[in-house]
Amino acid sequence: MFYVSGINTAPPEAGPGVVNEAHQLEIRDRIVKTIYREAEAIAARVVRQTGPHRDWEHKVDDILTSRLLGFPIMFLLLGLAFWITLVGANYPSQLLAKALFWGEERLSEVFVRLDAPPWLHGLVVTGVYRTAAWVVSVMLPPMAIFFSIFALLEDLGYLPRVAFNIDPLFKMAGTQGKQALTMSMGFGCNAAGVMACRIIESPRERLIAILTNNFVPCNGRFPTLIALTSIFVGPAAAPGFSSLAASFTVVGLILAGILITLLTSWLLSRTILKGVPTTFTLELPPLRLPQVGRVLVRSVLDRTLFVLARAVTVAAPAGAVVWLLANISFEGQSLLARGAGLLEPFGRALGLDGFILLAFILGLPANEIVLPILLMGYLSAGTMVEVDSLNVLQNILVHGHGWTWLTALCTMLFSLLHFPCGTTLFTIQRETKSIRWAVWAAVIPLAVAGLVCFAVAQTVRSLGLV
């Protein structure tokens, strides 16, 4: 089976050059369709199939790509992939965290035996090592599971059907359906999603996909989203439905991220990245059973470990910086607390506070460390800390620092939409070979996050809802 993206038409206000380009693309579109139609007619006349017919594949394709069932099946499979990832990653993450933090204790014993100064122990062990351990324990299991599921769906032949279904939406946004595949990869890791943009041939549309990939939450942001929805949404639901309510809230945030992706793509395609959407011919590969062993090995080696290595490389030095800010004092106040005080007015305007805003800034190297940095600031601790239960976290946020449902909502929105992590920005610079586009990739999401949070916070306060 094949699919040729819909005929392009230039907008009414387009200039002569754009109209001419649109006309050329329309001619090319018709030529390709005619060639495929003629090829199918010739094949039908001269090819005789002696083996079993594969009519079932066409019937399955009719279901997977239908207007009625295509999107529900797609969202169901995506939700199933998330559920398997979140549930399946819990136990491995706990085991990995125990092993790595057991290593921290052994490393501390080495520093004690060497009679190392406390500042060196704090900088290296509770700064660099603890940050790297957190990133590995949080990122590795879910990333390995999600990328493996994604690779299996790719080998099965389902992902081109996803591009077929979503292409009309992205076409309206000025891009094409292949961006849906790169967006889906971003759920595992935005850096991997950026690398996946190589499949888009048009440089303009590839840049749009790169600049908007961050609007879908990666696995580094899911722990924060899940924790906050469990604390603020779950208890408000009927007894027995708290987990379901929290899960639907996270899904709602994901759908909001997809909507922002489409809107931002539409805006970019009409401003700094103007152009006519390209026509692409998508040949739907036959559905087949995936080669599980080969696919899993390729997924772990080519994607998971590669992205993880970049994340640790960026996050480990950041741990040292955060430790220094928390342990260097000026006039009786740590640099971390002073920085939060300076950001307090901006944070309040966005429905946050200074410590939340500073945690996101210092969490630039890796989204996994945003919540630990926030708790370190709230508890005036010298190292990044993690609480034992959601009840303890709720007491710290609500009773200790006056969080409301608005604070939680704005924090989740800012987490969903804010600038990419350092690993993703580094990957964008490598893929585009331009620091300028890496800067744009940070500025655009930050502006979107700021505007959305400001609008939500000011609207809610003006209506007297908090």
Coordinates of C-alpha atoms in Angstrom, one line a residue:
M1 CA 0.0 0.0 0.0
F2 CA 1.1 3.6 -0.5
Y3 CA -0.1 7.0 0.5
V4 CA 0.7 10.3 -1.1
S5 CA 0.3 13.4 1.1
G6 CA -2.6 15.7 0.0
I7 CA -2.3 18.2 -2.7
N8 CA -0.7 21.5 -1.5
T9 CA -2.3 24.8 -2.1
A10 CA -0.8 28.2 -1.3
P11 CA -2.6 30.6 1.0
P12 CA -4.5 33.4 -0.6
E13 CA -1.9 36.0 0.6
A14 CA 1.0 34.0 -0.8
G15 CA 3.4 35.7 -3.2
P16 CA 4.1 34.7 -6.8
G17 CA 7.1 32.6 -5.8
V18 CA 5.1 30.6 -3.2
V19 CA 2.2 30.1 -5.7
N20 CA 4.6 28.8 -8.3
E21 CA 6.1 26.4 -5.7
A22 CA 2.7 25.2 -4.7
H23 CA 1.8 24.6 -8.4
Q24 CA 4.9 22.6 -8.9
L25 CA 4.2 20.5 -5.9
E26 CA 0.6 19.9 -7.0
I27 CA 1.9 18.7 -10.4
R28 CA 4.4 16.4 -8.7
D29 CA 1.7 15.1 -6.5
R30 CA -0.5 14.2 -9.4
I31 CA 2.4 12.6 -11.3
V32 CA 3.3 10.4 -8.4
K33 CA -0.4 9.3 -7.9
T34 CA -0.7 8.5 -11.6
I35 CA 2.5 6.5 -11.6
Y36 CA 1.3 4.4 -8.7
R37 CA -2.1 4.0 -10.1
E38 CA -0.7 2.8 -13.4
A39 CA 1.7 0.4 -11.6
E40 CA -1.1 -1.1 -9.7
A41 CA -3.1 -1.6 -12.9
I42 CA -0.2 -3.3 -14.7
A43 CA 0.5 -5.5 -11.6
A44 CA -3.2 -6.6 -11.5
R45 CA -3.1 -7.6 -15.2
V46 CA 0.2 -9.6 -15.2
V47 CA 0.9 -10.8 -11.7
R48 CA -0.6 -14.1 -10.6
Q49 CA -0.4 -15.1 -6.9
T50 CA 0.0 -18.8 -6.3
G51 CA 0.5 -18.6 -2.5
P52 CA -2.1 -17.7 0.2
H53 CA -3.7 -14.2 -0.4
R54 CA -3.0 -11.5 2.1
D55 CA -6.4 -9.9 2.0
W56 CA -6.4 -9.8 5.8
E57 CA -3.6 -7.2 5.7
H58 CA -5.8 -4.8 3.6
K59 CA -8.7 -5.4 6.0
V60 CA -6.4 -4.6 9.0
D61 CA -5.1 -1.5 7.2
D62 CA -8.7 -0.3 6.6
I63 CA -9.2 -0.5 10.4
L64 CA -5.9 1.0 11.5
T65 CA -6.2 3.9 9.0
S66 CA -9.9 4.5 9.1
R67 CA -11.3 7.9 10.2
L68 CA -13.5 6.3 12.8
L69 CA -11.1 3.9 14.5
G70 CA -7.6 5.1 13.5
F71 CA -7.2 7.7 16.2
P72 CA -8.8 5.7 19.0
I73 CA -6.5 2.7 18.3
M74 CA -3.5 5.0 18.1
F75 CA -4.3 6.6 21.5
L76 CA -5.1 3.2 23.0
L77 CA -1.7 1.8 21.9
L78 CA 0.1 4.9 23.1
G79 CA -1.7 4.8 26.4
L80 CA -0.8 1.1 26.7
A81 CA 2.8 1.9 26.0
F82 CA 2.8 4.5 28.7
W83 CA 1.1 2.2 31.2
I84 CA 3.7 -0.6 30.5
T85 CA 6.5 1.9 30.8
L86 CA 5.4 3.4 34.1
V87 CA 4.3 0.2 35.8
G88 CA 7.2 -1.8 34.4
A89 CA 9.9 0.8 35.3
N90 CA 9.0 1.2 39.0
Y91 CA 10.7 -2.0 40.3
P92 CA 13.8 -1.7 38.1
S93 CA 14.2 1.9 39.1
Q94 CA 14.0 1.1 42.8
L95 CA 16.5 -1.7 42.4
L96 CA 18.8 0.5 40.4
A97 CA 18.5 3.4 42.9
K98 CA 19.3 1.1 45.8
A99 CA 22.4 -0.2 44.0
L100 CA 23.6 3.2 43.0
F101 CA 23.0 4.8 46.5
W102 CA 24.7 1.8 48.1
G103 CA 27.6 2.8 45.9
E104 CA 27.3 6.3 47.3
E105 CA 27.7 4.9 50.8
R106 CA 30.8 2.9 49.8
L107 CA 32.3 6.0 48.1
S108 CA 31.7 8.0 51.2
E109 CA 33.6 5.4 53.2
V110 CA 36.5 5.7 50.9
F111 CA 36.6 9.5 51.4
V112 CA 36.4 9.0 55.2
R113 CA 39.4 6.5 55.0
L114 CA 41.3 9.0 52.9
D115 CA 40.5 11.8 55.5
A116 CA 39.2 13.9 52.7
P117 CA 37.9 17.4 53.6
P118 CA 34.1 17.6 54.0
W119 CA 33.8 20.1 51.1
L120 CA 35.4 17.7 48.7
H121 CA 33.2 14.8 49.9
G122 CA 30.1 17.0 49.4
L123 CA 31.1 18.2 46.0
V124 CA 32.1 14.9 44.6
V125 CA 29.8 12.4 46.4
T126 CA 26.6 14.3 47.3
G127 CA 27.0 16.6 44.3
V128 CA 28.3 14.9 41.2
Y129 CA 27.8 11.3 42.1
R130 CA 24.3 11.7 43.6
T131 CA 23.1 13.7 40.6
A132 CA 24.4 11.1 38.1
A133 CA 22.9 8.3 40.2
W134 CA 19.5 10.0 40.2
V135 CA 19.5 10.6 36.4
V136 CA 20.5 6.9 35.7
S137 CA 18.0 5.4 38.1
V138 CA 15.1 7.6 36.9
M139 CA 15.9 7.6 33.1
L140 CA 17.3 4.1 32.3
P141 CA 14.4 1.7 33.0
P142 CA 11.6 3.7 31.5
M143 CA 13.7 4.8 28.6
A144 CA 14.7 1.2 27.8
I145 CA 11.1 0.0 28.0
F146 CA 9.6 2.8 26.0
F147 CA 12.2 2.8 23.3
S148 CA 11.8 -1.0 23.0
I149 CA 8.1 -0.8 22.6
F150 CA 8.5 2.0 20.1
A151 CA 11.0 -0.1 18.1
L152 CA 8.7 -3.1 18.2
L153 CA 5.8 -1.1 16.8
E154 CA 8.2 0.3 14.1
D155 CA 9.3 -3.2 13.1
L156 CA 5.7 -4.4 13.1
G157 CA 4.9 -1.7 10.5
Y158 CA 2.4 0.3 12.6
L159 CA 4.3 3.6 12.8
P160 CA 3.9 4.5 9.1
R161 CA 0.1 4.1 9.8
V162 CA 0.4 6.6 12.6
A163 CA 2.0 9.1 10.1
F164 CA -0.9 8.4 7.7
N165 CA -3.5 9.2 10.3
I166 CA -2.0 12.3 11.7
D167 CA -0.7 13.8 8.4
P168 CA -3.8 15.9 7.8
L169 CA -3.4 17.7 11.2
F170 CA 0.2 18.5 10.7
K171 CA -0.5 19.5 7.1
M172 CA -2.9 22.1 8.4
A173 CA -0.1 23.2 10.8
G174 CA 2.2 23.7 7.8
T175 CA 4.3 20.5 8.2
Q176 CA 3.8 16.8 7.5
G177 CA 2.8 13.6 9.2
K178 CA 6.4 12.3 9.7
Q179 CA 6.5 14.9 12.6
A180 CA 4.1 12.6 14.4
L181 CA 6.7 9.9 14.6
T182 CA 9.4 12.2 15.9
M183 CA 6.9 13.6 18.5
S184 CA 6.0 10.1 19.6
M185 CA 9.7 9.3 20.1
G186 CA 10.0 12.4 22.3
F187 CA 7.8 10.8 24.9
G188 CA 10.7 8.5 25.7
C189 CA 13.3 11.2 25.5
N190 CA 13.2 14.6 23.6
A191 CA 16.9 14.2 22.6
A192 CA 15.9 10.9 20.8
G193 CA 12.9 12.7 19.3
V194 CA 15.2 15.4 17.9
M195 CA 17.5 12.7 16.4
A196 CA 14.5 11.0 14.9
C197 CA 13.8 14.2 12.9
R198 CA 16.4 13.0 10.4
I199 CA 13.6 11.1 8.7
I200 CA 12.0 14.4 7.5
E201 CA 13.6 15.4 4.2
S202 CA 12.6 19.1 4.1
P203 CA 15.0 21.2 6.1
R204 CA 12.3 23.7 7.0
E205 CA 9.9 21.0 8.3
R206 CA 12.7 19.2 10.1
L207 CA 13.5 22.5 12.0
I208 CA 9.9 22.9 12.9
A209 CA 9.8 19.3 14.3
I210 CA 13.0 19.9 16.2
L211 CA 11.9 23.2 17.7
T212 CA 8.5 21.8 18.9
N213 CA 9.5 18.3 20.0
N214 CA 9.9 19.5 23.6
F215 CA 6.2 20.1 24.0
V216 CA 5.6 16.4 24.6
P217 CA 6.8 15.3 28.1
C218 CA 9.8 13.0 28.3
N219 CA 10.2 10.4 31.0
G220 CA 12.3 12.9 33.0
R221 CA 9.2 15.0 33.5
F222 CA 6.7 12.3 34.2
P223 CA 7.7 11.7 37.9
T224 CA 6.9 15.4 38.7
L225 CA 3.6 15.3 36.7
I226 CA 2.6 12.0 38.3
A227 CA 3.5 13.1 41.9
L228 CA 1.6 16.4 41.6
T229 CA -1.5 14.9 40.1
S230 CA -1.5 12.2 42.8
I231 CA -1.3 14.8 45.5
F232 CA -3.7 17.4 44.2
V233 CA -6.1 15.6 41.8
G234 CA -6.3 12.1 43.3
P235 CA -7.8 13.1 46.7
A236 CA -10.4 15.3 45.0
A237 CA -11.8 12.2 43.1
A238 CA -14.4 9.8 44.5
P239 CA -13.0 7.0 46.8
G240 CA -11.4 4.3 44.7
F241 CA -10.9 6.5 41.6
S242 CA -8.0 8.6 42.8
S243 CA -5.4 6.7 40.6
L244 CA -7.7 6.8 37.6
A245 CA -8.3 10.6 38.0
A246 CA -4.6 11.3 38.3
S247 CA -3.9 9.1 35.2
F248 CA -6.5 11.0 33.2
T249 CA -5.1 14.3 34.3
V250 CA -1.6 13.3 33.0
V251 CA -3.2 12.2 29.7
G252 CA -5.0 15.5 29.5
L253 CA -1.6 17.3 30.0
I254 CA -0.1 15.1 27.2
L255 CA -3.0 16.1 24.8
A256 CA -2.4 19.7 25.8
G257 CA 1.2 19.3 24.8
I258 CA 0.2 17.9 21.4
L259 CA -2.2 20.8 20.8
I260 CA 0.6 23.3 21.7
T261 CA 2.9 21.4 19.3
L262 CA 0.4 21.9 16.4
L263 CA -0.3 25.5 17.3
T264 CA 3.4 26.4 17.6
S265 CA 4.2 24.5 14.3
W266 CA 1.4 26.5 12.6
L267 CA 2.9 29.8 14.0
L268 CA 6.5 28.9 13.0
S269 CA 5.4 27.9 9.5
R270 CA 3.9 31.4 9.0
T271 CA 6.7 33.4 10.6
I272 CA 10.4 32.5 10.9
L273 CA 10.0 29.3 8.9
K274 CA 7.7 30.3 6.2
G275 CA 7.1 27.9 3.3
V276 CA 4.8 25.5 1.5
P277 CA 4.3 22.0 3.1
T278 CA 6.2 19.4 1.1
T279 CA 4.5 16.5 -0.5
F280 CA 5.7 13.1 0.7
T281 CA 5.0 9.7 -0.6
L282 CA 4.6 7.2 2.2
E283 CA 4.6 3.5 1.2
L284 CA 3.0 1.5 3.9
P285 CA 5.2 -1.5 4.6
P286 CA 3.6 -4.9 5.1
L287 CA 2.5 -5.8 8.6
R288 CA 4.8 -8.5 10.0
L289 CA 5.9 -10.1 13.3
P290 CA 8.8 -8.0 14.7
Q291 CA 12.2 -9.6 15.1
V292 CA 12.1 -9.2 18.9
G293 CA 15.8 -10.0 19.7
R294 CA 17.3 -7.9 17.1
V295 CA 15.0 -5.0 17.7
L296 CA 15.5 -5.0 21.5
V297 CA 19.3 -5.1 21.1
R298 CA 19.3 -2.2 18.6
S299 CA 16.9 -0.2 20.8
V300 CA 19.1 -0.5 23.9
L301 CA 22.4 0.0 22.2
D302 CA 21.5 2.6 19.5
R303 CA 19.0 4.7 21.5
T304 CA 18.9 4.1 25.2
L305 CA 22.5 3.9 26.2
F306 CA 23.5 6.6 23.7
V307 CA 21.0 9.1 25.1
L308 CA 21.7 8.1 28.7
A309 CA 25.5 8.7 28.2
R310 CA 24.8 12.2 27.0
A311 CA 22.4 12.9 29.9
V312 CA 24.9 11.8 32.5
T313 CA 27.7 13.8 30.8
V314 CA 25.6 17.0 31.1
A315 CA 24.0 16.3 34.5
A316 CA 27.0 15.3 36.6
P317 CA 28.8 18.6 36.4
A318 CA 25.5 20.4 37.2
G319 CA 25.3 18.4 40.4
A320 CA 28.6 20.1 41.5
V321 CA 27.2 23.6 40.7
V322 CA 23.9 23.0 42.6
W323 CA 25.9 21.7 45.6
L324 CA 28.1 24.8 45.6
L325 CA 25.1 27.1 45.4
A326 CA 23.4 25.4 48.3
N327 CA 26.6 25.4 50.5
I328 CA 28.1 28.8 49.8
S329 CA 26.6 31.5 52.0
F330 CA 26.5 35.3 51.6
E331 CA 25.5 37.3 54.6
G332 CA 24.1 34.3 56.4
Q333 CA 22.0 33.1 53.4
S334 CA 22.9 30.4 50.8
L335 CA 23.3 31.5 47.2
L336 CA 20.4 29.1 46.4
A337 CA 18.1 30.9 48.8
R338 CA 19.2 34.4 47.5
G339 CA 18.6 33.3 43.9
A340 CA 15.1 32.1 44.8
G341 CA 14.4 35.5 46.5
L342 CA 15.4 37.4 43.4
L343 CA 13.1 35.2 41.3
E344 CA 10.2 35.4 43.7
P345 CA 8.3 38.3 41.9
F346 CA 8.6 36.6 38.5
G347 CA 7.6 33.2 40.0
R348 CA 4.5 34.7 41.7
A349 CA 3.3 36.3 38.5
L350 CA 3.5 32.8 36.8
G351 CA 1.6 31.1 39.6
L352 CA 4.8 29.6 41.0
D353 CA 7.4 30.9 43.5
G354 CA 11.1 31.7 43.5
F355 CA 12.2 28.3 44.5
I356 CA 10.1 26.5 41.9
L357 CA 11.5 28.8 39.1
L358 CA 15.0 28.4 40.3
A359 CA 14.6 24.6 40.4
F360 CA 13.6 24.6 36.8
I361 CA 16.6 26.8 35.9
L362 CA 19.1 24.7 37.8
G363 CA 17.4 21.5 36.4
L364 CA 18.4 22.5 32.9
P365 CA 20.9 19.7 32.6
A366 CA 18.3 17.0 33.4
N367 CA 14.6 17.3 34.2
E368 CA 14.9 14.4 36.7
I369 CA 16.6 16.6 39.3
V370 CA 14.1 19.5 39.3
L371 CA 12.0 18.1 42.2
P372 CA 15.0 17.1 44.3
I373 CA 16.5 20.6 43.9
L374 CA 13.1 22.1 44.9
L375 CA 13.0 20.0 48.0
M376 CA 16.6 20.9 48.8
G377 CA 15.7 24.6 48.7
Y378 CA 12.5 24.2 50.7
L379 CA 14.2 22.2 53.4
S380 CA 17.3 24.3 53.4
A381 CA 19.4 21.1 52.9
G382 CA 22.9 21.1 51.7
T383 CA 22.3 18.2 49.3
M384 CA 19.5 17.1 47.0
V385 CA 17.0 15.1 48.9
E386 CA 14.1 12.7 48.1
V387 CA 11.1 12.1 50.3
D388 CA 9.9 8.7 51.3
S389 CA 6.2 9.1 50.4
L390 CA 3.7 11.3 48.7
N391 CA 2.2 12.2 52.1
V392 CA 5.5 13.7 53.3
L393 CA 5.8 15.5 50.0
Q394 CA 2.3 16.9 50.3
N395 CA 3.0 18.2 53.9
I396 CA 6.2 20.0 52.6
L397 CA 4.4 21.6 49.6
V398 CA 1.0 22.4 51.1
H399 CA 1.5 22.9 54.8
G400 CA 5.1 24.0 54.7
H401 CA 5.1 26.3 51.7
G402 CA 1.5 27.1 51.0
W403 CA 0.9 25.4 47.7
T404 CA -2.6 25.5 46.2
W405 CA -4.2 23.7 43.3
L406 CA -3.2 26.7 41.2
T407 CA 0.5 26.4 42.2
A408 CA 0.4 22.7 41.3
L409 CA -1.4 23.4 37.9
C410 CA 1.1 26.1 36.9
T411 CA 4.1 23.9 38.0
M412 CA 2.8 21.1 35.8
L413 CA 2.2 23.4 32.9
F414 CA 5.6 24.9 33.2
S415 CA 7.2 21.4 33.5
L416 CA 5.3 20.4 30.3
L417 CA 6.2 23.4 28.2
H418 CA 9.4 24.9 29.5
F419 CA 12.9 24.8 27.7
P420 CA 14.5 21.4 26.8
C421 CA 17.1 19.8 29.0
G422 CA 20.8 20.3 28.4
T423 CA 21.1 17.0 26.6
T424 CA 18.3 17.9 24.1
L425 CA 19.8 21.3 23.5
F426 CA 23.2 19.8 22.9
T427 CA 21.6 17.3 20.5
I428 CA 19.8 20.1 18.7
Q429 CA 23.1 22.0 18.2
R430 CA 24.7 18.8 16.9
E431 CA 21.8 18.0 14.5
T432 CA 21.3 21.6 13.1
K433 CA 25.1 22.4 13.4
S434 CA 24.0 25.8 14.7
I435 CA 24.0 27.4 18.1
R436 CA 21.4 29.8 16.9
W437 CA 18.7 27.1 16.5
A438 CA 19.7 25.6 19.9
V439 CA 19.0 29.1 21.4
W440 CA 15.7 29.3 19.6
A441 CA 14.8 25.8 20.9
A442 CA 15.2 27.1 24.4
V443 CA 13.6 30.6 23.9
I444 CA 10.4 29.4 22.2
P445 CA 9.3 26.9 24.8
L446 CA 10.2 29.2 27.6
A447 CA 8.1 32.0 26.1
V448 CA 5.2 29.6 25.6
A449 CA 5.4 28.3 29.1
G450 CA 5.6 31.8 30.6
L451 CA 2.7 33.1 28.6
V452 CA 0.5 30.0 29.4
C453 CA 1.3 30.1 33.1
F454 CA 0.8 33.9 33.4
A455 CA -2.5 33.7 31.6
V456 CA -3.8 30.8 33.8
A457 CA -2.5 32.4 37.0
Q458 CA -3.9 35.8 36.3
T459 CA -7.3 34.5 35.1
V460 CA -7.8 32.3 38.1
R461 CA -6.8 35.1 40.5
S462 CA -9.0 37.6 38.8
L463 CA -12.0 35.3 39.1
G464 CA -11.3 34.8 42.8
L465 CA -10.9 31.0 42.5
V466 CA -8.0 30.8 44.9

